[in-house]
XYZ file of C-alpha atoms in Angstrom:
702
model
C -0.010 12.913 3.303
C 0.736 13.291 -0.332
C -1.169 14.880 -3.138
C -4.632 15.038 -4.592
C -5.667 12.911 -7.520
C -8.164 13.431 -10.301
C -10.766 11.473 -8.349
C -10.910 14.260 -5.782
C -11.284 16.804 -8.522
C -14.188 14.811 -9.924
C -15.706 14.579 -6.460
C -15.636 18.346 -6.087
C -17.257 18.754 -9.465
C -20.034 16.354 -8.519
C -20.537 18.106 -5.199
C -21.125 21.386 -6.923
C -18.214 23.129 -5.241
C -16.245 23.419 -8.461
C -18.215 24.951 -11.355
C -16.842 23.619 -14.605
C -16.776 27.130 -15.984
C -14.306 28.080 -13.269
C -11.705 25.781 -14.746
C -11.590 27.839 -17.893
C -12.064 31.226 -16.245
C -9.436 33.521 -17.716
C -9.435 35.519 -14.508
C -8.561 32.509 -12.362
C -5.168 32.713 -10.675
C -2.170 30.504 -11.465
C 0.956 29.886 -9.468
C 3.988 32.056 -10.208
C 7.453 30.831 -11.156
C 8.575 31.844 -7.666
C 5.789 29.711 -6.235
C 6.887 26.687 -8.284
C 10.463 27.150 -7.082
C 9.153 27.520 -3.514
C 7.420 24.123 -3.715
C 10.330 22.459 -5.519
C 12.655 23.632 -2.754
C 10.577 21.757 -0.179
C 10.185 18.580 -2.208
C 13.706 18.201 -3.520
C 14.525 16.629 -6.858
C 14.506 12.829 -7.081
C 15.627 11.409 -10.407
C 14.124 7.985 -9.856
C 10.753 6.877 -8.548
C 10.574 6.287 -4.806
C 7.985 4.826 -2.463
C 6.349 6.783 0.355
C 3.436 5.417 2.354
C 2.659 2.720 -0.200
C 2.537 5.164 -3.134
C 5.162 6.112 -5.689
C 6.545 9.554 -6.504
C 9.241 11.030 -8.704
C 10.903 14.348 -9.449
C 9.512 17.011 -7.129
C 7.093 14.713 -5.330
C 4.756 14.082 -8.257
C 2.720 10.893 -7.992
C 3.459 8.154 -10.516
C 3.322 4.412 -11.039
C 6.215 2.300 -9.788
C 7.377 1.430 -13.313
C 6.199 4.545 -15.157
C 9.692 6.078 -15.467
C 12.162 3.180 -15.588
C 15.078 5.486 -16.414
C 14.051 8.335 -14.139
C 13.475 11.969 -15.096
C 15.694 14.986 -15.540
C 15.237 18.089 -13.412
C 13.594 19.837 -16.370
C 11.120 16.976 -16.780
C 10.507 16.898 -13.054
C 9.591 20.583 -13.056
C 7.171 20.070 -15.929
C 5.535 17.157 -14.112
C 5.193 19.403 -11.072
C 3.625 22.207 -13.119
C 1.222 19.779 -14.781
C 0.128 18.429 -11.403
C -0.326 21.914 -9.973
C -3.061 22.569 -12.515
C -5.388 20.407 -10.407
C -4.340 22.263 -7.253
C -5.079 25.592 -8.927
C -8.500 24.441 -10.133
C -9.599 23.351 -6.676
C -8.288 26.468 -4.961
C -9.760 28.753 -7.635
C -13.138 27.086 -7.198
C -13.135 27.997 -3.512
C -11.923 31.539 -4.184
C -14.512 32.174 -6.881
C -17.359 30.633 -4.918
C -16.749 32.796 -1.858
C -15.410 35.848 -3.720
C -12.036 35.684 -1.970
C -9.301 37.969 -3.312
C -5.648 37.069 -2.755
C -2.286 38.515 -3.618
C -0.024 36.390 -5.806
C 2.179 35.392 -2.882
C -0.831 34.434 -0.755
C -2.095 32.290 -3.619
C 1.319 30.639 -4.018
C 1.425 29.827 -0.282
C -1.977 28.127 -0.427
C -1.074 26.134 -3.556
C 2.034 24.905 -1.709
C -0.127 23.874 1.251
C -2.542 22.054 -1.055
C 0.223 20.267 -2.954
C 1.595 18.939 0.323
C -1.519 17.930 2.289
C -4.311 17.803 -0.285
C -7.653 19.574 -0.245
C -8.520 18.613 3.326
C -8.191 22.213 4.441
C -10.545 23.529 1.707
C -13.589 23.174 3.912
C -15.653 26.232 4.863
C -15.958 24.947 8.428
C -12.187 25.117 9.054
C -10.545 28.196 10.510
C -8.272 28.908 7.538
C -11.230 28.940 5.163
C -13.306 30.956 7.632
C -10.516 33.522 7.744
C -10.241 33.693 3.948
C -14.024 34.104 3.712
C -13.854 37.128 6.019
C -15.627 35.465 8.932
C -12.744 35.986 11.377
C -12.065 39.723 10.939
C -10.243 40.151 14.252
C -7.593 37.520 13.489
C -4.082 38.458 14.564
C -0.798 37.447 12.962
C -0.508 34.712 15.599
C -3.957 33.456 14.633
C -3.096 33.233 10.921
C 0.133 31.374 11.694
C -1.939 28.823 13.603
C -4.640 28.634 10.914
C -1.940 27.438 8.500
C 0.434 25.801 10.983
C -2.130 23.381 12.402
C -1.797 21.158 9.290
C 1.492 19.574 10.368
C 0.612 16.032 11.402
C 0.805 12.469 10.228
C -1.970 10.825 12.187
C -1.744 12.162 15.745
C 2.000 12.798 15.534
C 3.410 16.204 14.709
C 6.184 16.107 12.077
C 8.848 18.735 12.683
C 9.627 19.129 8.984
C 5.951 19.780 8.234
C 5.769 22.313 11.062
C 8.703 24.214 9.560
C 7.130 24.054 6.116
C 3.839 25.395 7.495
C 5.735 28.312 9.050
C 7.446 29.107 5.760
C 4.082 29.018 4.005
C 2.588 31.229 6.713
C 5.405 33.781 6.351
C 4.954 33.743 2.584
C 1.214 34.250 3.012
C 1.674 37.094 5.500
C 4.827 38.810 4.248
C 5.366 37.741 0.645
C 8.753 36.303 1.630
C 9.715 33.384 -0.634
C 13.165 32.996 0.953
C 12.243 32.795 4.647
C 13.748 30.005 6.719
C 10.654 29.150 8.723
C 11.538 28.913 12.405
C 12.502 32.527 13.118
C 9.528 34.048 14.914
C 7.539 31.067 16.186
C 7.957 27.670 17.749
C 5.288 25.186 18.751
C 3.937 22.945 21.474
C 2.462 19.573 20.553
C -0.215 18.539 23.050
C -0.296 14.753 22.866
C -3.901 13.910 23.755
C -6.904 12.296 22.124
C -8.530 14.346 19.368
C -11.776 14.956 21.241
C -10.049 16.239 24.384
C -8.543 19.405 22.890
C -9.450 21.662 19.972
C -6.007 21.800 18.315
C -3.169 19.457 19.219
C -0.326 21.686 17.952
C -0.190 25.390 18.764
C 2.424 27.910 17.600
C 3.778 30.496 20.063
C 6.125 33.449 19.672
C 9.736 32.636 20.538
C 11.068 34.279 23.738
C 7.575 35.108 24.993
C 5.525 33.296 27.637
C 3.004 30.684 26.576
C 0.384 32.549 28.619
C -2.797 30.507 28.059
C -2.330 26.781 27.530
C -5.336 24.701 26.450
C -7.246 22.680 29.019
C -8.353 19.218 27.878
C -11.417 17.465 29.212
C -12.007 13.789 29.836
C -15.145 12.394 31.468
C -14.474 11.019 34.918
C -10.907 12.387 35.065
C -9.339 15.537 36.473
C -6.714 17.425 34.421
C -3.584 18.013 36.517
C -1.308 19.700 33.978
C 0.940 19.331 30.912
C 4.171 17.367 31.343
C 7.138 16.507 29.135
C 8.424 12.959 28.772
C 11.030 13.846 31.420
C 8.289 14.740 33.911
C 8.760 18.522 33.756
C 5.538 20.523 33.931
C 4.876 23.152 31.257
C 3.016 26.234 32.498
C 1.767 29.450 30.963
C 4.622 31.330 32.657
C 7.316 29.375 30.811
C 9.168 30.981 27.898
C 8.728 29.527 24.395
C 12.170 28.641 23.092
C 12.054 25.426 21.056
C 9.526 22.797 19.975
C 8.246 20.658 22.829
C 5.802 17.771 23.169
C 3.753 17.448 26.334
C 1.160 14.983 27.575
C -1.808 15.540 29.853
C -1.580 14.207 33.375
C -4.899 12.973 34.680
C -6.012 12.359 38.243
C -8.683 9.992 39.423
C -10.208 12.841 41.414
C -9.194 16.186 42.865
C -8.150 14.963 46.313
C -5.716 16.833 48.556
C -3.181 14.012 48.843
C -2.439 14.143 45.124
C -1.185 17.691 45.547
C -3.615 18.981 42.941
C -5.433 21.401 45.278
C -3.580 23.973 47.305
C -6.627 25.684 48.833
C -9.263 24.309 51.249
C -12.587 23.120 49.924
C -15.509 25.479 50.542
C -18.339 23.023 51.279
C -21.428 24.275 49.387
C -23.886 21.802 50.919
C -25.942 22.601 53.996
C -26.581 18.929 54.794
C -23.092 17.490 54.214
C -21.140 17.253 57.422
C -17.462 16.444 57.782
C -17.060 13.127 59.575
C -19.828 11.346 57.698
C -18.598 8.140 55.975
C -19.482 9.513 52.535
C -18.078 13.051 53.053
C -14.833 12.581 51.088
C -16.611 10.859 48.176
C -19.095 13.713 47.746
C -16.375 16.337 48.197
C -14.001 14.795 45.651
C -16.682 14.229 43.018
C -18.031 17.748 43.502
C -14.588 19.287 43.014
C -14.153 17.186 39.863
C -17.443 18.582 38.564
C -19.046 15.151 38.472
C -21.861 15.737 40.983
C -23.631 18.750 42.367
C -26.478 19.602 44.722
C -29.901 21.207 44.601
C -30.867 24.876 44.201
C -31.652 25.170 47.912
C -28.007 24.352 48.767
C -28.600 20.777 49.898
C -26.993 17.575 48.622
C -29.567 15.140 50.052
C -27.231 12.172 50.600
C -30.035 9.842 51.716
C -32.264 10.475 48.683
C -32.827 7.497 46.416
C -31.264 7.844 42.938
C -33.518 7.647 39.879
C -32.664 5.409 36.942
C -31.901 8.455 34.769
C -29.485 9.938 37.314
C -27.711 6.605 37.790
C -27.385 5.990 34.046
C -25.827 9.382 33.401
C -23.301 9.317 36.246
C -22.147 5.727 35.701
C -21.811 6.022 31.909
C -19.898 9.299 32.162
C -17.619 7.751 34.776
C -16.976 4.801 32.474
C -15.675 7.200 29.817
C -18.676 7.948 27.637
C -19.451 11.501 26.556
C -22.516 13.615 27.244
C -25.586 12.210 25.451
C -28.255 14.311 23.762
C -31.984 13.772 24.433
C -33.739 11.522 21.934
C -37.205 12.136 23.298
C -38.790 14.385 25.912
C -36.849 12.950 28.878
C -33.490 14.541 29.691
C -31.862 11.110 30.318
C -33.275 9.356 27.244
C -29.934 9.516 25.437
C -28.197 7.669 28.270
C -30.831 4.934 28.301
C -30.528 4.566 24.532
C -26.745 4.238 24.899
C -27.076 1.558 27.598
C -29.554 -0.380 25.456
C -27.363 -0.073 22.347
C -24.290 -1.314 24.244
C -26.278 -4.218 25.711
C -25.726 -3.162 29.314
C -29.466 -3.192 30.081
C -32.714 -4.165 28.392
C -35.783 -2.004 27.893
C -37.651 -4.093 30.479
C -35.006 -3.221 33.088
C -35.815 0.505 32.974
C -39.512 1.115 32.345
C -39.383 4.564 34.012
C -36.318 6.855 34.067
C -37.744 8.815 36.998
C -38.242 5.711 39.155
C -35.545 4.138 41.373
C -33.227 1.540 39.856
C -32.241 -1.589 41.756
C -28.749 -2.130 43.142
C -28.541 -5.347 41.093
C -29.035 -3.378 37.859
C -26.566 -0.744 39.106
C -24.010 -3.558 39.470
C -24.802 -4.935 36.008
C -24.528 -1.526 34.345
C -21.272 -0.661 36.152
C -19.543 -4.005 35.591
C -20.385 -4.123 31.885
C -19.516 -0.467 31.261
C -16.117 -0.947 32.922
C -15.608 -4.247 31.083
C -14.749 -5.982 34.349
C -13.543 -9.578 34.111
C -15.816 -12.357 35.290
C -15.418 -13.325 38.942
C -14.453 -16.803 40.167
C -14.729 -15.791 43.847
C -17.281 -17.381 46.187
C -19.837 -14.778 47.192
C -19.333 -13.262 50.685
C -22.887 -11.930 50.578
C -25.735 -13.888 52.143
C -28.351 -12.363 49.819
C -26.761 -12.629 46.337
C -24.209 -14.391 44.202
C -24.960 -12.240 41.142
C -21.927 -12.357 38.790
C -21.946 -8.585 38.220
C -22.060 -7.857 41.934
C -19.154 -10.250 42.403
C -17.181 -8.588 39.595
C -17.584 -5.246 41.395
C -16.617 -6.896 44.688
C -13.406 -8.347 43.202
C -12.562 -4.863 41.862
C -13.127 -3.320 45.338
C -15.906 -1.133 43.960
C -18.643 -2.500 46.249
C -18.166 -3.778 49.788
C -21.696 -4.402 51.068
C -23.059 -3.717 54.535
C -23.994 -5.735 57.609
C -27.567 -6.434 58.708
C -28.824 -6.669 62.298
C -27.758 -10.319 62.471
C -24.191 -9.470 61.430
C -24.486 -10.902 57.905
C -22.777 -9.207 54.947
C -25.515 -8.210 52.508
C -25.752 -6.330 49.205
C -29.552 -5.767 49.130
C -29.728 -6.345 45.349
C -33.385 -5.438 44.812
C -33.399 -2.243 46.829
C -32.704 1.196 45.404
C -29.411 3.056 45.886
C -29.124 6.418 47.610
C -27.009 9.395 46.496
C -24.266 8.929 49.068
C -23.900 5.234 48.207
C -23.691 5.966 44.489
C -20.974 8.572 45.169
C -18.932 5.904 46.928
C -19.440 3.462 44.047
C -18.558 6.071 41.389
C -15.476 7.237 43.292
C -14.205 3.664 43.403
C -14.974 3.261 39.693
C -12.772 6.282 39.018
C -9.956 4.730 41.068
C -10.262 1.308 39.445
C -7.179 0.246 37.496
C -7.619 -2.803 35.228
C -5.225 -5.655 36.014
C -2.274 -6.018 33.679
C -2.333 -9.342 31.898
C 0.962 -11.116 31.543
C 1.726 -11.532 27.855
C 1.835 -15.062 26.628
C 5.244 -16.274 25.684
C 5.508 -16.472 21.943
C 7.139 -19.370 20.280
C 10.384 -18.232 18.694
C 10.030 -17.868 14.972
C 12.031 -20.110 12.760
C 14.723 -18.098 10.996
C 13.716 -17.246 7.467
C 15.477 -19.051 4.691
C 17.905 -16.696 2.917
C 17.068 -15.756 -0.642
C 18.955 -17.858 -3.169
C 22.051 -16.204 -4.623
C 22.445 -15.514 -8.356
C 25.012 -18.295 -8.440
C 22.440 -20.724 -7.007
C 19.752 -19.501 -9.411
C 22.014 -19.309 -12.431
C 20.839 -15.772 -13.220
C 20.346 -12.325 -11.634
C 16.743 -11.641 -10.665
C 16.004 -7.958 -11.346
C 12.354 -7.219 -10.658
C 10.572 -9.922 -12.598
C 13.345 -10.218 -15.180
C 16.023 -12.868 -15.326
C 19.333 -11.244 -16.264
C 22.181 -13.367 -17.575
C 25.309 -13.476 -15.388
C 28.193 -12.010 -17.405
C 31.532 -13.772 -17.437
C 34.638 -11.789 -16.626
C 32.871 -8.995 -14.702
C 34.071 -8.647 -11.117
C 31.377 -9.504 -8.570
C 30.706 -7.051 -5.760
C 32.167 -8.254 -2.463
C 31.007 -5.451 -0.133
C 29.531 -6.756 3.124
C 25.983 -5.433 3.573
C 26.311 -5.565 7.371
C 29.180 -3.044 7.340
C 27.214 -0.148 5.849
C 26.204 2.499 8.373
C 24.590 5.856 7.677
C 24.686 8.803 10.070
C 22.916 11.897 8.841
C 24.005 12.351 5.238
C 27.236 10.370 5.585
C 27.514 6.694 4.641
C 30.242 4.704 6.358
C 31.707 1.315 5.540
C 33.012 -0.159 8.800
C 36.031 -2.082 7.594
C 39.402 -0.858 8.870
C 41.171 -2.578 5.993
C 39.318 -0.457 3.408
C 40.109 3.205 2.732
C 36.841 4.934 1.823
C 36.104 8.603 1.223
C 32.958 10.731 0.986
C 32.116 12.968 -1.934
C 29.325 14.803 -3.699
C 28.383 15.555 -7.284
C 27.267 19.035 -8.267
C 25.718 20.806 -11.232
C 24.198 24.200 -11.945
C 21.109 23.165 -9.961
C 22.970 23.429 -6.639
C 23.343 27.172 -7.209
C 26.321 29.078 -5.848
C 28.406 26.804 -3.615
C 30.581 27.848 -0.666
C 33.363 25.380 -1.383
C 35.380 26.224 1.734
C 32.337 25.296 3.846
C 31.898 22.082 1.838
C 35.493 21.052 2.498
C 35.194 21.974 6.178
C 32.151 19.684 6.442
C 34.313 16.636 5.697
C 33.723 16.269 1.948
C 36.865 14.971 0.207
C 35.977 14.817 -3.471
C 33.450 16.147 -5.950
C 32.253 15.228 -9.433
C 31.297 18.380 -11.338
C 29.008 18.426 -14.333
C 30.867 19.887 -17.300
C 27.797 19.991 -19.506
C 25.064 18.011 -21.195
C 23.687 17.022 -24.570
C 20.093 18.077 -25.125
C 17.657 15.198 -24.830
C 15.566 16.219 -27.858
C 17.707 18.283 -30.215
C 21.069 16.848 -29.225
C 22.933 20.142 -28.836
C 26.020 20.328 -26.628
C 25.707 22.690 -23.669
C 28.087 23.919 -20.994
C 26.935 23.818 -17.364
C 26.536 27.503 -16.435
C 28.418 27.129 -13.160
C 31.131 24.659 -14.195
C 33.966 27.171 -14.383
C 33.236 28.756 -10.997
C 32.716 25.307 -9.488
C 35.948 23.791 -10.796
C 37.960 26.790 -9.606
C 36.240 27.007 -6.230
C 36.460 23.276 -5.498
C 40.151 23.136 -6.401
C 40.954 26.189 -4.266
C 39.172 24.550 -1.316
C 41.442 21.512 -1.631
C 38.863 19.012 -2.883
C 39.762 16.226 -5.276
C 37.900 17.009 -8.502
C 36.375 14.705 -11.079
C 33.952 15.648 -13.839
C 31.039 14.112 -15.711
C 29.099 14.761 -18.897
C 25.373 14.050 -19.154
C 25.146 12.181 -22.450
C 22.323 11.350 -24.806
C 24.712 10.039 -27.459
C 23.277 7.747 -30.132
C 26.578 6.685 -31.733
C 30.327 6.385 -31.220
C 30.792 9.603 -33.178
C 28.554 11.555 -30.822
C 30.289 10.056 -27.787
C 33.684 11.156 -29.131
C 32.219 14.610 -29.801
C 31.123 14.752 -26.161
C 34.586 13.658 -24.997
C 36.201 16.443 -27.048
C 33.767 18.926 -25.505
C 34.805 17.819 -22.016
C 38.532 17.822 -22.804
C 38.347 21.386 -24.106
C 36.455 22.530 -20.995
C 38.817 20.975 -18.430
C 42.066 21.956 -20.136
C 44.270 23.832 -17.696
C 42.471 22.553 -14.566
C 43.691 19.912 -12.126
C 41.303 16.990 -12.594
C 42.467 14.379 -10.093
C 39.473 12.076 -10.218
C 37.828 10.322 -13.169
C 36.151 11.839 -16.218
C 32.738 10.169 -16.341
C 30.455 9.123 -19.185
C 26.962 9.618 -17.730
C 24.586 8.272 -20.384
C 20.907 8.420 -19.474
C 17.651 7.873 -21.353
C 15.104 8.811 -18.742
C 11.976 9.052 -20.882
C 10.554 7.897 -24.172
C 10.847 11.546 -25.261
C 14.659 11.286 -25.153
C 16.389 11.074 -28.513
C 18.489 8.089 -27.299
C 15.666 6.171 -25.606
C 15.648 3.017 -27.757
C 19.398 2.728 -28.344
C 20.507 -0.905 -28.582
C 23.005 -2.442 -26.156
C 25.922 -2.811 -28.517
C 25.723 0.740 -29.875
C 25.546 2.127 -26.343
C 28.445 -0.015 -25.170
C 30.530 1.064 -28.190
C 29.712 4.709 -27.479
C 30.888 4.350 -23.864
C 34.129 2.728 -25.013
C 34.698 5.502 -27.562
C 34.239 8.214 -24.904
C 36.472 6.450 -22.376
C 39.278 5.703 -24.832
C 39.388 9.306 -26.039
C 39.589 10.514 -22.428
C 42.314 7.967 -21.650
C 44.382 9.183 -24.599
C 44.727 12.558 -22.873
C 45.920 11.015 -19.614
C 42.659 11.102 -17.630
C 40.994 8.205 -15.827
C 37.720 7.241 -17.552
C 34.653 6.040 -15.651
C 31.098 4.958 -16.540
C 28.017 5.918 -14.535
C 24.887 3.748 -14.417
C 21.993 2.653 -12.230
C 20.467 -0.826 -11.898
C 18.322 -0.832 -15.067
C 21.054 0.724 -17.190
C 23.736 -1.572 -15.779
C 21.691 -4.760 -16.083
C 19.561 -4.121 -19.171
C 21.337 -1.594 -21.405
C 25.115 -1.942 -21.099
C 27.114 -5.077 -21.785
C 29.394 -4.662 -18.766
C 31.567 -7.575 -19.866
C 32.959 -5.275 -22.595
C 33.621 -2.427 -20.131
C 35.857 -4.101 -17.555
C 38.794 -1.823 -18.422
C 37.000 1.099 -16.786
C 35.920 2.057 -13.310
C 32.204 2.105 -12.473
C 30.144 4.726 -10.663
C 26.895 3.116 -9.520
C 23.689 4.920 -8.439
C 21.049 3.384 -6.171
C 19.084 5.020 -3.373
C 18.108 2.265 -0.907
C 14.818 2.365 0.959
C 14.774 2.680 4.735
C 14.692 -1.081 5.258
C 17.898 -1.746 3.312
C 20.784 0.657 3.778
C 23.024 -1.020 1.239
C 23.180 -1.385 -2.539
C 22.014 -4.504 -4.376
C 24.149 -4.353 -7.530
C 25.639 -7.786 -8.309
C 28.735 -6.430 -10.035
C 31.518 -4.400 -8.462
C 31.845 -0.606 -8.569
C 34.303 1.911 -7.186
C 31.880 4.722 -6.277
C 28.340 4.445 -4.959
C 25.918 7.373 -5.258
C 23.636 6.483 -2.337
C 21.237 9.425 -2.105
C 20.102 12.529 -3.938
C 18.861 14.134 -0.727
C 22.056 14.809 1.190
C 22.752 17.904 3.248
C 26.184 19.544 3.213
C 27.382 22.847 4.634
C 27.907 25.411 1.892
C 25.110 24.112 -0.339
C 21.525 25.321 -0.108
C 19.125 22.435 -0.564
C 19.766 18.810 -1.361
C 22.816 17.296 -3.019
C 23.880 13.866 -4.310
C 26.136 11.969 -1.892
C 28.764 9.363 -2.776
C 31.118 6.933 -1.052
C 34.271 5.775 -2.856
C 36.402 2.683 -2.234
C 39.277 3.987 -4.338
C 41.456 7.094 -4.421
C 42.743 8.215 -7.804
């Protein structure tokens, strides 16, 4: 579902939709700062590259290569990557706007850029309703209509995604009202109609909350009768129900509209002058007529004894088997059905020389058996006049039964034509046919996979394709991977002998925090960013919200630690950073560690190529200065920094704070060496904080 690439931009250029001059048009619109923040709020900041659907992204959902940013990106870099990528979105949207002379407000433009960034340019198609509306071709559109024009783009495959539905609503409210701060699900909810794409126009429809659904869509399926929409619990959804919350419903289909299914509550008004109740074929004709599958002649007759033509038989049998209406390919109305039967191999051209002539019962059996994909029969024929395999397949499926001649023999009469009443009986039984369920073959149990060799067995740590030397004297991690359990945003470690606690880390980017709500949500500790050293100029900067955060967190009863984002290139700079932190925290109760958070997330960073020994010495200098003032020092790192940059064997006097965000198939960290705190996600949700926040689990209390 993610993002457009330059190939799509090139494709639009080649197609003539995007004039090159439009890219440089000074009058072309660009997204506002509010629009960028709107998109960033949806995407959430991710420092390190992550995989989604086989592709890699970083920052605010910007596409990248798996190894393009080995040290991650800062939030500032992530925003710039987002802005750079939005240039392509703007070019494609501007091309459409200029081509069709569409004028938008800034907030409408921002909403459409957000839509494009999330789902791509699929929607920029003049045949789609949203584009038709923008082009002025749907002048009577209501607010509900516009919500659905935007809201319909909320699927992954056939499945609706609730988060995408909420995002579409927020984009719709922005488009309609200019509201960048709306929460999405205030005015509308939706119904997801779980059916095949060709059975309904739009599979997800938005309705006003606390109002009736009124008109629900009616799907169509050849040979089936729609009985209603039902939830997974078997509750029917009707137009009189009140829209309250999202719901998914499936279509219930009947084989035919017969009274004993409870579908019809009123008597059938027989339209045929020559169809009498009591005839053996009466119920077949009645049921197929009510299902809209057969009808009579203009004079009001059905003519049950009239022989069926090849064209009539082809159409009715193929539609019953599930095929759709076929268009004429020559002057005969049934030519499309004959072409379909020939293409599928059900019949040959020699079988049907004339579509207006009768067709034999043998060919009717062949066409029906092949179209239904009936299994071959191994039954001895009960008929005295045929052992045709297709006739026998229909017999085994209880679709044909034959008739008795004057001598009392069961016959099928394979070379004779079939009359309308007989074909109704055959088609009705085709509708009722249920394929047998095959018992699955027992699979041989798979041999258990051999476990991967341990670093001790290999003699080194395998990190990616690199062999990392095992360091002597560094404590090895002993956490049991099977004991990790995540519920919502909280990570648990199910070992009664271990006292763990849950915390978060916060900087200016979390905005104003309701610390009482954070504490009430079960958070026990927090690491607050004191400040940072600039990654290009190297200036020291205070986090704008540190003072209000340290006071608010302490008043709420949280245990407080602090960290400094370092780009130090020497021991001297590390000591300078330590002094900066010590000055800032003087007078505050700092219960938890003071952390040296050194990061070199891009080649543009001033500290990017720092050698291992200089970095290790800088960390020691920071930690020792902090320790001198009575605080507990700690060092923060991720896998590449811990394995490839630090010499951890020289840092065993200090506690470690380790960052790794596992993928969905491995809810545990893979660091070989021990650590006291694990930062396990940057996408947590905590009461009192708007948006995402880093989450941590600690195995130690300070």
